[in-house]
Amino acid sequence: MARVALVTGGSRGIGAAIAVKLQDAGYRVAANYAGNDEAAERFTAETGIPVYKWSVADYDACAAGIAKVEADLGAVEVLVNNAGITRDAPFHKMTPQHWRDVIDTNLNGVFNMTHPLWNGMRERKFGRIITISSINGQKGQFAQANYSASKAGDLGLTKALAQEGARNGITVNAVCPGYIATDMVMAVPEKVRDQIVAQIPVGRLGEAAEIARCVVFLASDEAGFITGSTLTANGGQYFA
Ligand code: CAA
């Protein structure tokens, strides 16, 4: 029986690439999304992967959404915490709302999604939690105090949970993408983006599929000895 994988923020960008690569690898995949209905419908039409709408920032919505996915597809054995947002601003211009929005989605969202699934994974003695952090959680980034804090928090959560999950067959790992050619990075002003690309030794932005391949590897049964790790994929921009 194919394992069930749930990808948050799975209808666009890196999440969509992950969902597709997991499906290609034989998983039964569900994709969560929060806002863009049109993109989600298009994604399902193109891939056949069902989409489920809720905000990862809302614990009760996560619990209810997960219950629906499990009723439709079966117990979730692979969770990919990919949903993430930016509210970039230099700190002197960053508002409490900018701070809260990013922490609620990028860090609290990982708790909200992982917590309702944890006991089931413990009981079944198998689980894969893979969280998409970021190069900017490793090195910090100008105008991203909120985002960098959230993504660094994801790494701490990953390492703590890895210790708790190990005895029950649950691995917990993080992937730290560098700058990938997605809507999020394309929203950075072009001049700034050019400066960023100049700092990437391989000389280009990454592709979403390059991050998806990392996730498929960490999700596999064969990766059972890898836990608490951070897999960095950033074109050589930063060595953690
Ligand atoms: N280091 C030092 N100074 C910097 C800087 C940097 N990296 N980036 C900008 N500055 C400076 C500018 O030179 C400018 O200085 P002056 O005032 O002396 O000209 C100042 O900071 C910018 O001030 P502004 O008031 O003009 O800033 P703004 O309110 O217009 O904000 C910005 C602009 C939000 C900072 C914009 O430049 C930006 O979006 N930068 C990119 C931030 C970034 O890398 N975000 C990552 C998004 S992708 C992602 O997050 C995915 C992932 O995981 C990798």
PDB file of N, CA, C and O and ligand atoms in Angstrom, residues 86 88-90 92-93 133-136 141-144 147 151 177-180 184-185 187-189 192 195-196, ligand 1:
ATOM      1  N   THR A  86       6.595  35.603   3.250  1.00  0.00           N
ATOM      2  CA  THR A  86       7.529  36.680   3.614  1.00  0.00           C
ATOM      3  C   THR A  86       6.737  37.969   3.834  1.00  0.00           C
ATOM      4  O   THR A  86       5.692  38.183   3.199  1.00  0.00           O
ATOM      5  N   ASP A  88       8.830  41.136   4.058  1.00  0.00           N
ATOM      6  CA  ASP A  88      10.153  41.739   4.198  1.00  0.00           C
ATOM      7  C   ASP A  88      10.063  43.243   4.461  1.00  0.00           C
ATOM      8  O   ASP A  88       9.322  43.961   3.787  1.00  0.00           O
ATOM      9  N   ALA A  89      10.853  43.676   5.391  1.00  0.00           N
ATOM     10  CA  ALA A  89      11.007  45.121   5.662  1.00  0.00           C
ATOM     11  C   ALA A  89      12.208  45.288   6.578  1.00  0.00           C
ATOM     12  O   ALA A  89      12.432  44.461   7.455  1.00  0.00           O
ATOM     13  N   PRO A  90      12.976  46.375   6.357  1.00  0.00           N
ATOM     14  CA  PRO A  90      14.022  46.661   7.344  1.00  0.00           C
ATOM     15  C   PRO A  90      13.369  46.773   8.728  1.00  0.00           C
ATOM     16  O   PRO A  90      12.206  47.180   8.828  1.00  0.00           O
ATOM     17  N   HIS A  92      13.393  48.726  11.198  1.00  0.00           N
ATOM     18  CA  HIS A  92      12.786  49.978  11.660  1.00  0.00           C
ATOM     19  C   HIS A  92      11.436  50.229  10.990  1.00  0.00           C
ATOM     20  O   HIS A  92      10.662  51.077  11.440  1.00  0.00           O
ATOM     21  N   LYS A  93      11.149  49.496   9.930  1.00  0.00           N
ATOM     22  CA  LYS A  93       9.837  49.635   9.274  1.00  0.00           C
ATOM     23  C   LYS A  93       8.944  48.422   9.527  1.00  0.00           C
ATOM     24  O   LYS A  93       7.795  48.388   9.082  1.00  0.00           O
ATOM     25  N   SER A 133      13.047  24.820   5.679  1.00  0.00           N
ATOM     26  CA  SER A 133      13.556  26.034   6.338  1.00  0.00           C
ATOM     27  C   SER A 133      14.112  26.940   5.236  1.00  0.00           C
ATOM     28  O   SER A 133      13.503  27.045   4.161  1.00  0.00           O
ATOM     29  N   SER A 134      15.258  27.547   5.443  1.00  0.00           N
ATOM     30  CA  SER A 134      15.793  28.464   4.428  1.00  0.00           C
ATOM     31  C   SER A 134      17.244  28.817   4.735  1.00  0.00           C
ATOM     32  O   SER A 134      17.645  28.860   5.904  1.00  0.00           O
ATOM     33  N   ILE A 135      17.967  29.128   3.701  1.00  0.00           N
ATOM     34  CA  ILE A 135      19.316  29.694   3.872  1.00  0.00           C
ATOM     35  C   ILE A 135      19.266  30.904   4.818  1.00  0.00           C
ATOM     36  O   ILE A 135      20.194  31.138   5.598  1.00  0.00           O
ATOM     37  N   ASN A 136      18.160  31.634   4.780  1.00  0.00           N
ATOM     38  CA  ASN A 136      18.093  32.854   5.587  1.00  0.00           C
ATOM     39  C   ASN A 136      17.782  32.570   7.057  1.00  0.00           C
ATOM     40  O   ASN A 136      17.943  33.454   7.899  1.00  0.00           O
ATOM     41  N   GLN A 141      19.130  37.508   7.201  1.00  0.00           N
ATOM     42  CA  GLN A 141      19.013  38.277   5.951  1.00  0.00           C
ATOM     43  C   GLN A 141      18.490  39.672   6.255  1.00  0.00           C
ATOM     44  O   GLN A 141      17.492  39.810   6.987  1.00  0.00           O
ATOM     45  N   PHE A 142      19.151  40.655   5.722  1.00  0.00           N
ATOM     46  CA  PHE A 142      18.689  42.047   5.798  1.00  0.00           C
ATOM     47  C   PHE A 142      17.208  42.102   5.397  1.00  0.00           C
ATOM     48  O   PHE A 142      16.814  41.510   4.398  1.00  0.00           O
ATOM     49  N   ALA A 143      16.403  42.793   6.164  1.00  0.00           N
ATOM     50  CA  ALA A 143      14.962  42.984   5.912  1.00  0.00           C
ATOM     51  C   ALA A 143      14.130  41.734   6.177  1.00  0.00           C
ATOM     52  O   ALA A 143      12.967  41.672   5.807  1.00  0.00           O
ATOM     53  N   GLN A 144      14.738  40.744   6.836  1.00  0.00           N
ATOM     54  CA  GLN A 144      13.986  39.510   7.129  1.00  0.00           C
ATOM     55  C   GLN A 144      14.160  39.068   8.582  1.00  0.00           C
ATOM     56  O   GLN A 144      14.318  37.877   8.867  1.00  0.00           O
ATOM     57  N   TYR A 147      11.340  36.572   9.131  1.00  0.00           N
ATOM     58  CA  TYR A 147      11.497  35.335   8.354  1.00  0.00           C
ATOM     59  C   TYR A 147      12.709  34.531   8.847  1.00  0.00           C
ATOM     60  O   TYR A 147      12.636  33.320   9.038  1.00  0.00           O
ATOM     61  N   LYS A 151      12.549  30.766  10.413  1.00  0.00           N
ATOM     62  CA  LYS A 151      13.223  29.633   9.754  1.00  0.00           C
ATOM     63  C   LYS A 151      14.313  29.038  10.638  1.00  0.00           C
ATOM     64  O   LYS A 151      14.571  27.835  10.592  1.00  0.00           O
ATOM     65  N   PRO A 177      16.639  25.479   1.484  1.00  0.00           N
ATOM     66  CA  PRO A 177      16.879  25.969   0.127  1.00  0.00           C
ATOM     67  C   PRO A 177      17.569  27.327   0.169  1.00  0.00           C
ATOM     68  O   PRO A 177      17.340  28.131   1.074  1.00  0.00           O
ATOM     69  N   GLY A 178      18.378  27.572  -0.843  1.00  0.00           N
ATOM     70  CA  GLY A 178      18.845  28.933  -1.100  1.00  0.00           C
ATOM     71  C   GLY A 178      17.787  29.649  -1.913  1.00  0.00           C
ATOM     72  O   GLY A 178      16.583  29.399  -1.755  1.00  0.00           O
ATOM     73  N   TYR A 179      18.225  30.522  -2.796  1.00  0.00           N
ATOM     74  CA  TYR A 179      17.275  31.295  -3.608  1.00  0.00           C
ATOM     75  C   TYR A 179      16.834  30.458  -4.813  1.00  0.00           C
ATOM     76  O   TYR A 179      17.639  30.095  -5.664  1.00  0.00           O
ATOM     77  N   ILE A 180      15.541  30.129  -4.833  1.00  0.00           N
ATOM     78  CA  ILE A 180      14.948  29.256  -5.846  1.00  0.00           C
ATOM     79  C   ILE A 180      14.030  30.106  -6.731  1.00  0.00           C
ATOM     80  O   ILE A 180      13.373  31.034  -6.218  1.00  0.00           O
ATOM     81  N   MET A 184       8.015  33.753  -4.819  1.00  0.00           N
ATOM     82  CA  MET A 184       8.522  34.465  -3.636  1.00  0.00           C
ATOM     83  C   MET A 184       9.821  35.213  -3.956  1.00  0.00           C
ATOM     84  O   MET A 184       9.991  36.371  -3.590  1.00  0.00           O
ATOM     85  N   VAL A 185      10.703  34.535  -4.645  1.00  0.00           N
ATOM     86  CA  VAL A 185      11.989  35.170  -4.970  1.00  0.00           C
ATOM     87  C   VAL A 185      11.809  36.177  -6.098  1.00  0.00           C
ATOM     88  O   VAL A 185      12.451  37.238  -6.117  1.00  0.00           O
ATOM     89  N   ALA A 187       9.472  38.091  -6.421  1.00  0.00           N
ATOM     90  CA  ALA A 187       8.881  39.316  -5.857  1.00  0.00           C
ATOM     91  C   ALA A 187       9.958  40.266  -5.325  1.00  0.00           C
ATOM     92  O   ALA A 187       9.678  41.434  -5.073  1.00  0.00           O
ATOM     93  N   VAL A 188      11.167  39.768  -5.166  1.00  0.00           N
ATOM     94  CA  VAL A 188      12.271  40.634  -4.742  1.00  0.00           C
ATOM     95  C   VAL A 188      12.601  41.572  -5.908  1.00  0.00           C
ATOM     96  O   VAL A 188      12.652  41.130  -7.063  1.00  0.00           O
ATOM     97  N   PRO A 189      12.816  42.867  -5.636  1.00  0.00           N
ATOM     98  CA  PRO A 189      13.122  43.802  -6.737  1.00  0.00           C
ATOM     99  C   PRO A 189      14.269  43.268  -7.613  1.00  0.00           C
ATOM    100  O   PRO A 189      15.241  42.720  -7.099  1.00  0.00           O
ATOM    101  N   VAL A 192      17.881  43.945  -6.783  1.00  0.00           N
ATOM    102  CA  VAL A 192      18.340  43.214  -5.594  1.00  0.00           C
ATOM    103  C   VAL A 192      18.562  41.740  -5.954  1.00  0.00           C
ATOM    104  O   VAL A 192      19.538  41.111  -5.530  1.00  0.00           O
ATOM    105  N   GLN A 195      21.783  41.162  -7.598  1.00  0.00           N
ATOM    106  CA  GLN A 195      22.882  41.163  -6.610  1.00  0.00           C
ATOM    107  C   GLN A 195      22.954  39.819  -5.886  1.00  0.00           C
ATOM    108  O   GLN A 195      24.033  39.316  -5.575  1.00  0.00           O
ATOM    109  N   ILE A 196      21.794  39.244  -5.619  1.00  0.00           N
ATOM    110  CA  ILE A 196      21.763  37.945  -4.925  1.00  0.00           C
ATOM    111  C   ILE A 196      22.373  36.867  -5.817  1.00  0.00           C
ATOM    112  O   ILE A 196      23.227  36.090  -5.383  1.00  0.00           O
TER     113      ILE A 196
HETATM  114  N1  CAA B   1      22.674  44.764   3.308  1.00  0.00           N
HETATM  115  C1  CAA B   1      22.871  46.044   3.685  1.00  0.00           C
HETATM  116  N2  CAA B   1      22.068  47.051   3.308  1.00  0.00           N
HETATM  117  C2  CAA B   1      21.036  46.754   2.516  1.00  0.00           C
HETATM  118  C3  CAA B   1      20.788  45.436   2.089  1.00  0.00           C
HETATM  119  C4  CAA B   1      21.664  44.422   2.496  1.00  0.00           C
HETATM  120  N3  CAA B   1      21.482  43.150   2.140  1.00  0.00           N
HETATM  121  N4  CAA B   1      19.680  45.444   1.326  1.00  0.00           N
HETATM  122  C5  CAA B   1      19.263  46.734   1.271  1.00  0.00           C
HETATM  123  N5  CAA B   1      20.096  47.525   1.983  1.00  0.00           N
HETATM  124  C6  CAA B   1      20.015  48.963   2.181  1.00  0.00           C
HETATM  125  C7  CAA B   1      19.816  49.714   0.872  1.00  0.00           C
HETATM  126  O1  CAA B   1      21.060  49.940   0.272  1.00  0.00           O
HETATM  127  C8  CAA B   1      19.145  50.964   1.324  1.00  0.00           C
HETATM  128  O2  CAA B   1      20.126  51.826   1.858  1.00  0.00           O
HETATM  129  P1  CAA B   1      20.058  53.401   1.601  1.00  0.00           P
HETATM  130  O3  CAA B   1      18.864  53.872   2.350  1.00  0.00           O
HETATM  131  O4  CAA B   1      21.339  53.901   2.161  1.00  0.00           O
HETATM  132  O5  CAA B   1      19.929  53.549   0.127  1.00  0.00           O
HETATM  133  C9  CAA B   1      18.277  50.437   2.460  1.00  0.00           C
HETATM  134  O6  CAA B   1      18.847  49.243   2.936  1.00  0.00           O
HETATM  135  C10 CAA B   1      16.893  50.091   1.967  1.00  0.00           C
HETATM  136  O7  CAA B   1      16.109  50.913   2.616  1.00  0.00           O
HETATM  137  P2  CAA B   1      14.662  51.215   2.023  1.00  0.00           P
HETATM  138  O8  CAA B   1      14.005  52.140   2.975  1.00  0.00           O
HETATM  139  O9  CAA B   1      14.747  51.623   0.580  1.00  0.00           O
HETATM  140  O10 CAA B   1      14.036  49.773   2.087  1.00  0.00           O
HETATM  141  P3  CAA B   1      12.611  49.347   1.669  1.00  0.00           P
HETATM  142  O11 CAA B   1      11.660  49.624   2.763  1.00  0.00           O
HETATM  143  O12 CAA B   1      12.275  49.873   0.318  1.00  0.00           O
HETATM  144  O13 CAA B   1      12.832  47.777   1.617  1.00  0.00           O
HETATM  145  C11 CAA B   1      13.758  45.744   0.824  1.00  0.00           C
HETATM  146  C12 CAA B   1      13.496  47.198   0.538  1.00  0.00           C
HETATM  147  C13 CAA B   1      12.506  45.075   1.426  1.00  0.00           C
HETATM  148  C14 CAA B   1      14.877  45.632   1.828  1.00  0.00           C
HETATM  149  C15 CAA B   1      14.128  45.137  -0.540  1.00  0.00           C
HETATM  150  O14 CAA B   1      15.399  45.592  -0.861  1.00  0.00           O
HETATM  151  C16 CAA B   1      14.148  43.635  -0.540  1.00  0.00           C
HETATM  152  O15 CAA B   1      13.122  43.011  -0.781  1.00  0.00           O
HETATM  153  N6  CAA B   1      15.320  43.019  -0.346  1.00  0.00           N
HETATM  154  C17 CAA B   1      15.478  41.572  -0.464  1.00  0.00           C
HETATM  155  C18 CAA B   1      15.317  40.897   0.860  1.00  0.00           C
HETATM  156  C19 CAA B   1      15.476  39.427   0.615  1.00  0.00           C
HETATM  157  O16 CAA B   1      16.527  38.923   0.244  1.00  0.00           O
HETATM  158  N7  CAA B   1      14.385  38.677   0.802  1.00  0.00           N
HETATM  159  C20 CAA B   1      14.407  37.290   0.498  1.00  0.00           C
HETATM  160  C21 CAA B   1      13.129  36.918  -0.207  1.00  0.00           C
HETATM  161  S1  CAA B   1      13.166  35.282  -0.886  1.00  0.00           S
HETATM  162  C22 CAA B   1      13.004  34.281   0.404  1.00  0.00           C
HETATM  163  O17 CAA B   1      12.816  34.668   1.513  1.00  0.00           O
HETATM  164  C23 CAA B   1      13.098  32.825   0.111  1.00  0.00           C
HETATM  165  C24 CAA B   1      14.227  32.208   0.797  1.00  0.00           C
HETATM  166  O18 CAA B   1      14.011  31.457   1.769  1.00  0.00           O
HETATM  167  C25 CAA B   1      15.601  32.419   0.304  1.00  0.00           C
END
